[in-house]
N, CA, C and O of each residue as an XYZ file, in Angstrom:
536
protein
N    -111.522     22.830    -18.275
C    -111.475     24.194    -17.796
C    -111.410     25.128    -19.000
O    -110.410     25.138    -19.718
N    -112.452     25.905    -19.229
C    -112.528     26.761    -20.408
C    -111.516     27.891    -20.368
O    -111.213     28.470    -21.412
N    -110.978     28.229    -19.188
C    -110.015     29.306    -19.096
C    -108.650     28.893    -19.595
O    -107.825     29.762    -19.874
N    -108.374     27.611    -19.720
C    -107.037     27.179    -20.075
C    -106.808     27.079    -21.579
O    -105.692     26.769    -21.998
N    -107.793     27.323    -22.385
C    -107.584     27.297    -23.819
C    -107.550     28.721    -24.351
O    -108.134     29.625    -23.753
N    -106.870     28.922    -25.467
C    -106.786     30.246    -26.054
C    -107.998     30.494    -26.927
O    -108.141     29.854    -27.969
N    -108.887     31.417    -26.527
C    -110.083     31.678    -27.317
C    -109.771     32.490    -28.553
O    -108.747     33.169    -28.628
N    -110.653     32.415    -29.506
C    -110.572     33.264    -30.679
C    -110.708     34.704    -30.221
O    -111.430     34.971    -29.261
N    -110.021     35.658    -30.890
C    -110.156     37.047    -30.476
C    -111.563     37.579    -30.658
O    -111.886     38.644    -30.131
N    -112.406     36.874    -31.383
C    -113.783     37.318    -31.594
C    -114.759     36.624    -30.653
O    -115.964     36.870    -30.718
N    -114.252     35.762    -29.784
C    -115.126     35.027    -28.880
C    -115.764     35.976    -27.874
O    -115.103     36.867    -27.340
N    -117.024     35.783    -27.628
C    -117.746     36.613    -26.670
C    -118.094     35.804    -25.427
O    -119.154     36.004    -24.833
N    -117.218     34.901    -25.034
C    -117.470     34.040    -23.888
C    -117.165     34.726    -22.574
O    -116.851     35.916    -22.545
N    -117.257     33.971    -21.476
C    -117.016     34.552    -20.155
C    -115.564     35.001    -20.001
O    -114.655     34.474    -20.643
N    -115.381     35.976    -19.142
C    -114.052     36.520    -18.914
C    -113.627     36.227    -17.483
O    -114.497     36.088    -16.623
N    -112.363     36.129    -17.188
C    -111.267     36.498    -18.067
C    -110.970     35.436    -19.120
O    -111.175     34.240    -18.910
N    -110.484     35.914    -20.247
C    -110.015     35.050    -21.323
C    -108.498     34.980    -21.209
O    -107.868     35.922    -20.728
N    -107.912     33.881    -21.645
C    -106.464     33.688    -21.550
C    -105.864     33.563    -22.935
O    -106.329     32.772    -23.756
N    -104.817     34.358    -23.194
C    -104.132     34.318    -24.484
C    -102.656     34.023    -24.268
O    -102.043     34.522    -23.325
N    -102.092     33.206    -25.155
C    -100.660     32.931    -25.148
C    -100.169     32.965    -26.581
O    -100.951     32.784    -27.515
N     -98.874     33.196    -26.760
C     -98.300     33.104    -28.093
C     -98.372     31.646    -28.525
O     -98.044     30.753    -27.744
N     -98.790     31.399    -29.739
C     -99.003     30.025    -30.210
C     -97.782     29.139    -30.021
O     -97.918     27.984    -29.617
N     -96.596     29.655    -30.305
C     -95.384     28.839    -30.241
C     -94.908     28.599    -28.812
O     -94.027     27.767    -28.595
N     -95.464     29.298    -27.843
C     -94.924     29.238    -26.490
C     -95.903     28.737    -25.446
O     -95.708     28.988    -24.257
N     -96.934     28.047    -25.848
C     -97.991     27.684    -24.908
C     -97.517     26.795    -23.764
O     -98.156     26.778    -22.712
N     -96.425     26.060    -23.930
C     -95.964     25.160    -22.871
C     -94.709     25.656    -22.165
O     -94.241     25.000    -21.234
N     -94.149     26.789    -22.574
C     -92.912     27.276    -21.985
C     -93.144     27.768    -20.553
O     -94.068     28.542    -20.305
N     -92.331     27.334    -19.640
C     -92.328     27.804    -18.254
C     -90.895     28.190    -17.913
O     -89.980     27.892    -18.681
N     -90.689     28.828    -16.811
C     -89.340     29.171    -16.398
C     -89.189     30.650    -16.142
O     -90.181     31.355    -15.956
N     -87.933     31.139    -16.129
C     -87.671     32.518    -15.718
C     -88.265     33.576    -16.647
O     -88.474     34.713    -16.225
N     -88.536     33.231    -17.875
C     -89.086     34.205    -18.812
C     -90.576     33.999    -19.058
O     -91.125     34.502    -20.038
N     -91.224     33.259    -18.169
C     -92.664     33.048    -18.243
C     -93.341     34.077    -17.344
O     -93.016     34.171    -16.161
N     -94.272     34.843    -17.888
C     -94.949     35.880    -17.115
C     -96.455     35.767    -17.266
O     -96.962     35.416    -18.331
N     -97.159     36.067    -16.190
C     -98.620     36.103    -16.188
C     -99.042     37.561    -16.065
O     -98.663     38.253    -15.120
N     -99.831     38.016    -17.032
C    -100.252     39.417    -17.105
C    -101.770     39.466    -17.111
O    -102.423     38.683    -17.800
N    -102.326     40.389    -16.342
C    -103.761     40.620    -16.346
C    -104.036     41.971    -16.991
O    -103.453     42.980    -16.595
N    -104.918     41.993    -17.979
C    -105.410     43.236    -18.573
C    -106.871     43.373    -18.152
O    -107.706     42.545    -18.514
N    -107.175     44.419    -17.388
C    -108.519     44.609    -16.839
C    -108.985     46.009    -17.198
O    -108.231     46.972    -17.061
N    -110.223     46.126    -17.656
C    -110.722     47.455    -17.987
C    -112.051     47.433    -18.703
O    -112.887     46.557    -18.481
N    -112.229     48.418    -19.571
C    -113.502     48.608    -20.262
C    -113.436     48.074    -21.693
O    -112.692     47.134    -21.972
N    -114.202     48.663    -22.583
C    -114.304     48.156    -23.955
C    -112.983     48.221    -24.719
O    -112.770     47.434    -25.641
N    -112.099     49.140    -24.353
C    -110.787     49.194    -25.016
C    -110.017     47.924    -24.695
O    -109.379     47.346    -25.575
N    -110.071     47.487    -23.453
C    -109.420     46.243    -23.049
C    -110.090     45.049    -23.726
O    -109.413     44.109    -24.142
N    -111.403     45.086    -23.835
C    -112.152     43.991    -24.466
C    -111.862     43.885    -25.957
O    -112.016     42.816    -26.546
N    -111.443     44.993    -26.570
C    -111.227     44.994    -28.014
C    -112.528     45.145    -28.781
O    -112.676     44.617    -29.883
N    -113.464     45.864    -28.194
C    -114.796     46.098    -28.776
C    -114.656     46.735    -30.155
O    -113.988     47.756    -30.315
N    -115.299     46.116    -31.148
C    -115.389     46.722    -32.471
C    -116.554     46.102    -33.217
O    -117.151     45.136    -32.744
N    -116.874     46.634    -34.351
C    -117.997     46.167    -35.165
C    -119.287     46.183    -34.331
O    -120.073     45.235    -34.354
N    -119.483     47.293    -33.591
C    -120.676     47.507    -32.768
C    -120.898     46.400    -31.734
O    -122.036     46.102    -31.371
N    -119.822     45.803    -31.270
C    -119.928     44.769    -30.248
C    -120.219     43.387    -30.776
O    -120.456     42.460    -30.002
N    -120.202     43.238    -32.091
C    -120.387     41.913    -32.685
C    -119.075     41.135    -32.594
O    -119.076     39.910    -32.472
N    -117.964     41.857    -32.656
C    -116.645     41.228    -32.626
C    -115.775     41.894    -31.570
O    -115.996     43.038    -31.173
N    -114.784     41.139    -31.135
C    -113.844     41.624    -30.137
C    -112.440     41.217    -30.560
O    -112.225     40.107    -31.046
N    -111.500     42.112    -30.372
C    -110.108     41.829    -30.673
C    -109.257     42.434    -29.551
O    -108.691     43.515    -29.716
N    -109.166     41.748    -28.423
C    -108.471     42.301    -27.258
C    -106.979     42.498    -27.491
O    -106.320     41.663    -28.111
N    -106.458     43.605    -26.991
C    -105.025     43.867    -27.155
C    -104.186     42.817    -26.437
O    -103.018     42.634    -26.778
N    -104.750     42.124    -25.451
C    -104.010     41.090    -24.736
C    -103.510     39.975    -25.640
O    -102.433     39.425    -25.413
N    -104.277     39.642    -26.650
C    -103.850     38.604    -27.602
C    -102.600     39.049    -28.342
O    -101.663     38.271    -28.520
N    -102.592     40.290    -28.767
C    -101.465     40.824    -29.522
C    -100.265     41.084    -28.617
O     -99.121     40.973    -29.056
N    -100.519     41.428    -27.365
C     -99.439     41.615    -26.403
C     -98.689     40.306    -26.188
O     -97.458     40.299    -26.173
N     -99.407     39.206    -26.024
C     -98.764     37.895    -25.839
C     -97.883     37.555    -27.030
O     -96.769     37.063    -26.853
N     -98.363     37.809    -28.230
C     -97.574     37.534    -29.441
C     -96.364     38.467    -29.545
O     -95.282     38.035    -29.941
N     -96.543     39.753    -29.188
C     -95.462     40.734    -29.323
C     -94.312     40.462    -28.345
O     -93.156     40.753    -28.654
N     -94.619     39.912    -27.180
C     -93.581     39.635    -26.195
C     -92.759     38.393    -26.534
O     -91.643     38.231    -26.041
N     -93.306     37.527    -27.367
C     -92.613     36.296    -27.746
C     -91.508     36.625    -28.759
O     -91.656     37.586    -29.514
N     -90.441     35.887    -28.802
C     -90.121     34.703    -28.000
C     -89.360     35.024    -26.717
O     -89.115     34.128    -25.910
N     -88.979     36.294    -26.512
C     -88.193     36.629    -25.325
C     -88.938     36.341    -24.025
O     -88.339     35.908    -23.040
N     -90.240     36.582    -24.028
C     -91.062     36.351    -22.846
C     -92.256     35.498    -23.237
O     -93.002     35.833    -24.157
N     -92.425     34.401    -22.531
C     -93.610     33.566    -22.740
C     -94.693     34.115    -21.824
O     -94.698     33.844    -20.623
N     -95.597     34.878    -22.392
C     -96.609     35.550    -21.580
C     -97.963     34.883    -21.708
O     -98.416     34.548    -22.803
N     -98.597     34.699    -20.560
C    -100.012     34.353    -20.486
C    -100.695     35.674    -20.192
O    -100.453     36.276    -19.146
N    -101.537     36.130    -21.092
C    -102.233     37.389    -20.867
C    -103.706     37.083    -20.648
O    -104.387     36.562    -21.533
N    -104.182     37.410    -19.468
C    -105.578     37.214    -19.092
C    -106.292     38.533    -19.309
O    -105.811     39.580    -18.875
N    -107.436     38.495    -19.976
C    -108.165     39.713    -20.326
C    -109.580     39.684    -19.758
O    -110.311     38.708    -19.927
N    -109.953     40.768    -19.083
C    -111.333     40.980    -18.668
C    -111.684     42.410    -19.032
O    -111.335     43.345    -18.311
N    -112.375     42.580    -20.152
C    -112.786     43.888    -20.628
C    -114.294     44.030    -20.509
O    -115.051     43.319    -21.170
N    -114.718     44.948    -19.667
C    -116.141     45.129    -19.375
C    -116.669     46.334    -20.133
O    -116.613     47.461    -19.642
N    -117.178     46.093    -21.323
C    -117.648     47.156    -22.214
C    -118.772     47.957    -21.581
O    -119.738     47.395    -21.065
N    -118.636     49.275    -21.626
C    -119.690     50.163    -21.165
C    -119.674     50.494    -19.686
O    -120.452     51.341    -19.246
N    -118.806     49.850    -18.896
C    -118.776     50.132    -17.469
C    -117.901     51.341    -17.155
O    -116.869     51.559    -17.789
N    -118.328     52.116    -16.173
C    -117.554     53.254    -15.705
C    -116.569     52.784    -14.639
O    -116.658     51.658    -14.150
N    -115.633     53.656    -14.286
C    -114.672     53.339    -13.230
C    -115.392     53.081    -11.910
O    -115.002     52.188    -11.158
N    -116.431     53.849    -11.623
C    -117.202     53.654    -10.385
C    -117.890     52.294    -10.389
O    -117.905     51.612     -9.364
N    -118.458     51.888    -11.522
C    -119.106     50.575    -11.605
C    -118.084     49.452    -11.421
O    -118.378     48.447    -10.775
N    -116.881     49.619    -11.988
C    -115.836     48.603    -11.807
C    -115.414     48.533    -10.343
O    -115.189     47.446     -9.811
N    -115.307     49.690     -9.694
C    -114.917     49.728     -8.285
C    -115.997     49.085     -7.413
O    -115.682     48.348     -6.478
N    -117.246     49.355     -7.710
C    -118.362     48.772     -6.958
C    -118.368     47.251     -7.090
O    -118.744     46.550     -6.151
N    -117.961     46.745     -8.231
C    -117.969     45.308     -8.481
C    -116.655     44.604     -8.229
O    -116.471     43.482     -8.702
N    -115.731     45.215     -7.503
C    -114.400     44.641     -7.294
C    -114.403     43.177     -6.886
O    -113.570     42.410     -7.370
N    -115.307     42.769     -6.018
C    -115.281     41.406     -5.488
C    -116.400     40.524     -6.048
O    -116.649     39.434     -5.532
N    -117.070     40.991     -7.095
C    -118.189     40.222     -7.641
C    -117.701     39.026     -8.462
O    -116.743     39.119     -9.229
N    -118.402     37.889     -8.270
C    -118.089     36.694     -9.060
C    -118.575     36.844    -10.493
O    -118.005     36.260    -11.414
N    -119.632     37.630    -10.678
C    -120.182     37.849    -12.018
C    -120.576     39.307    -12.168
O    -121.307     39.863    -11.349
N    -120.070     39.912    -13.238
C    -120.459     41.269    -13.605
C    -120.913     41.218    -15.057
O    -120.192     40.722    -15.923
N    -122.093     41.726    -15.317
C    -122.589     41.792    -16.691
C    -122.229     43.178    -17.231
O    -122.567     44.197    -16.629
N    -121.541     43.201    -18.370
C    -121.168     44.496    -18.937
C    -122.322     45.083    -19.748
O    -123.411     44.512    -19.789
N    -122.082     46.205    -20.380
C    -123.127     46.933    -21.087
C    -123.707     46.239    -22.299
O    -124.758     46.642    -22.797
N    -123.040     45.196    -22.785
C    -123.582     44.472    -23.942
C    -123.936     43.024    -23.604
O    -124.218     42.219    -24.491
N    -123.916     42.707    -22.310
C    -124.370     41.388    -21.883
C    -123.288     40.352    -21.659
O    -123.607     39.225    -21.280
N    -122.019     40.681    -21.877
C    -120.936     39.726    -21.617
C    -120.692     39.646    -20.115
O    -120.874     40.628    -19.396
N    -120.285     38.487    -19.654
C    -120.044     38.267    -18.228
C    -118.551     38.289    -17.916
O    -117.736     37.707    -18.632
N    -118.220     38.971    -16.837
C    -116.851     39.021    -16.349
C    -116.847     38.903    -14.842
O    -117.863     38.569    -14.233
N    -115.702     39.178    -14.243
C    -115.544     39.130    -12.789
C    -114.971     40.458    -12.316
O    -114.403     41.220    -13.098
N    -115.130     40.721    -11.021
C    -114.498     41.879    -10.413
C    -112.992     41.685    -10.335
O    -112.503     40.556    -10.291
N    -112.262     42.793    -10.318
C    -110.800     42.747    -10.297
C    -110.268     41.970     -9.094
O    -109.399     41.112     -9.251
N    -110.767     42.253     -7.918
C    -110.299     41.553     -6.728
C    -110.596     40.055     -6.820
O    -109.776     39.238     -6.401
N    -111.748     39.692     -7.359
C    -112.131     38.287     -7.517
C    -111.155     37.585     -8.465
O    -110.732     36.462     -8.190
N    -110.796     38.230     -9.572
C    -109.841     37.628    -10.520
C    -108.492     37.417     -9.845
O    -107.880     36.358     -9.982
N    -108.034     38.432     -9.115
C    -106.738     38.310     -8.438
C    -106.740     37.154     -7.445
O    -105.747     36.435     -7.330
N    -107.837     36.970     -6.734
C    -107.932     35.885     -5.751
C    -108.072     34.514     -6.403
O    -107.430     33.555     -5.974
N    -108.902     34.415     -7.434
C    -109.216     33.109     -8.030
C    -108.261     32.695     -9.143
O    -108.013     31.504     -9.328
N    -107.727     33.648     -9.878
C    -106.923     33.313    -11.055
C    -105.468     33.737    -10.929
O    -104.647     33.390    -11.778
N    -105.139     34.480     -9.882
C    -103.775     34.969     -9.675
C    -102.869     33.866     -9.156
O    -103.294     32.720     -9.012
N    -101.621     34.213     -8.875
C    -101.068     35.557     -8.925
C    -100.641     35.945    -10.336
O    -100.448     35.096    -11.207
N    -100.501     37.243    -10.533
C    -100.048     37.800    -11.804
C     -98.758     38.568    -11.558
O     -98.551     39.118    -10.476
N     -97.892     38.605    -12.564
C     -96.659     39.372    -12.477
C     -96.895     40.856    -12.750
O     -96.135     41.712    -12.296
N     -97.957     41.145    -13.498
C     -98.255     42.524    -13.883
C     -99.750     42.645    -14.121
O    -100.371     41.747    -14.689
N    -100.326     43.763    -13.682
C    -101.737     44.049    -13.979
C    -101.812     45.381    -14.706
O    -101.299     46.390    -14.224
N    -102.454     45.378    -15.869
C    -102.701     46.586    -16.656
C    -104.165     46.939    -16.462
O    -105.043     46.149    -16.809
N    -104.438     48.105    -15.918
C    -105.815     48.493    -15.623
C    -106.141     49.760    -16.391
O    -105.485     50.790    -16.233
N    -107.169     49.665    -17.228
C    -107.611     50.808    -18.022
C    -109.070     51.077    -17.701
O    -109.928     50.219    -17.909
N    -109.345     52.260    -17.198
C    -110.717     52.640    -16.886
C    -110.852     54.140    -17.113
O    -109.860     54.869    -17.088
N    -112.051     54.586    -17.329
C    -112.306     56.009    -17.464
C    -112.848     56.435    -18.809
O    -113.403     57.527    -18.930
N    -112.701     55.601    -19.820
C    -113.206     55.966    -21.145
C    -114.701     56.222    -21.107
O    -115.175     57.208    -21.671
N    -115.445     55.351    -20.455
C    -116.900     55.515    -20.384
C    -117.295     56.677    -19.476
O    -118.358     57.270    -19.662
N    -116.453     57.008    -18.497
C    -116.701     58.172    -17.663
C    -116.602     59.442    -18.508
O    -117.436     60.341    -18.399
N    -115.569     59.503    -19.353
C    -115.399     60.665    -20.235
C    -116.529     60.755    -21.247
O    -117.057     61.837    -21.505
N    -116.896     59.622    -21.814
C    -117.971     59.605    -22.826
C    -119.304     60.007    -22.227
O    -120.149     60.578    -22.917
N    -119.500     59.717    -20.958
C    -120.765     60.059    -20.304
C    -120.773     61.437    -19.690
O    -121.772     61.846    -19.098
N    -119.669     62.166    -19.820
C    -119.607     63.523    -19.301
C    -119.410     63.611    -17.806
O    -119.606     64.680    -17.229
N    -119.019     62.492    -17.141
C    -118.839     62.516    -15.701
C    -117.488     63.088    -15.284
O    -117.314     63.506    -14.139
N    -116.535     63.105    -16.209
C    -115.209     63.620    -15.917
C    -114.870     64.674    -16.961
O    -115.051     64.451    -18.158
N    -114.392     65.792    -16.516
C    -114.012     66.856    -17.449
C    -112.517     66.735    -17.738
O    -111.724     66.643    -16.801
N    -112.111     66.731    -19.015
C    -110.689     66.615    -19.352
C    -109.898     67.832    -18.890
O    -108.686     67.895    -19.095
């Protein structure tokens, strides 16, 4: 199962990706939490013109350790607007603006959940495209 290994932060594989703190990969119990980070290119960690990715979910898992053993699942759909994410809520496959494959939010919750917390970031591409006035 490719979802059960911790990918490199630069991996451009299918999403969601799963990150854990290196020292805590086997810890379970009351301080074990499952977190979903879902959103656009900011969530994906888009940089270097889309050649590399450094998702904040990887750093979140490390920052919470050792007090909390967090599994942080990341699905960052670069270039998608909030409306496009909403339209694809239940899709098994969503291709983002640079060709990476992800899933709709509802699909992730059903297939990969449950999660203790979901962080949802959307709207950056809406602002960049002039669809929303600040």
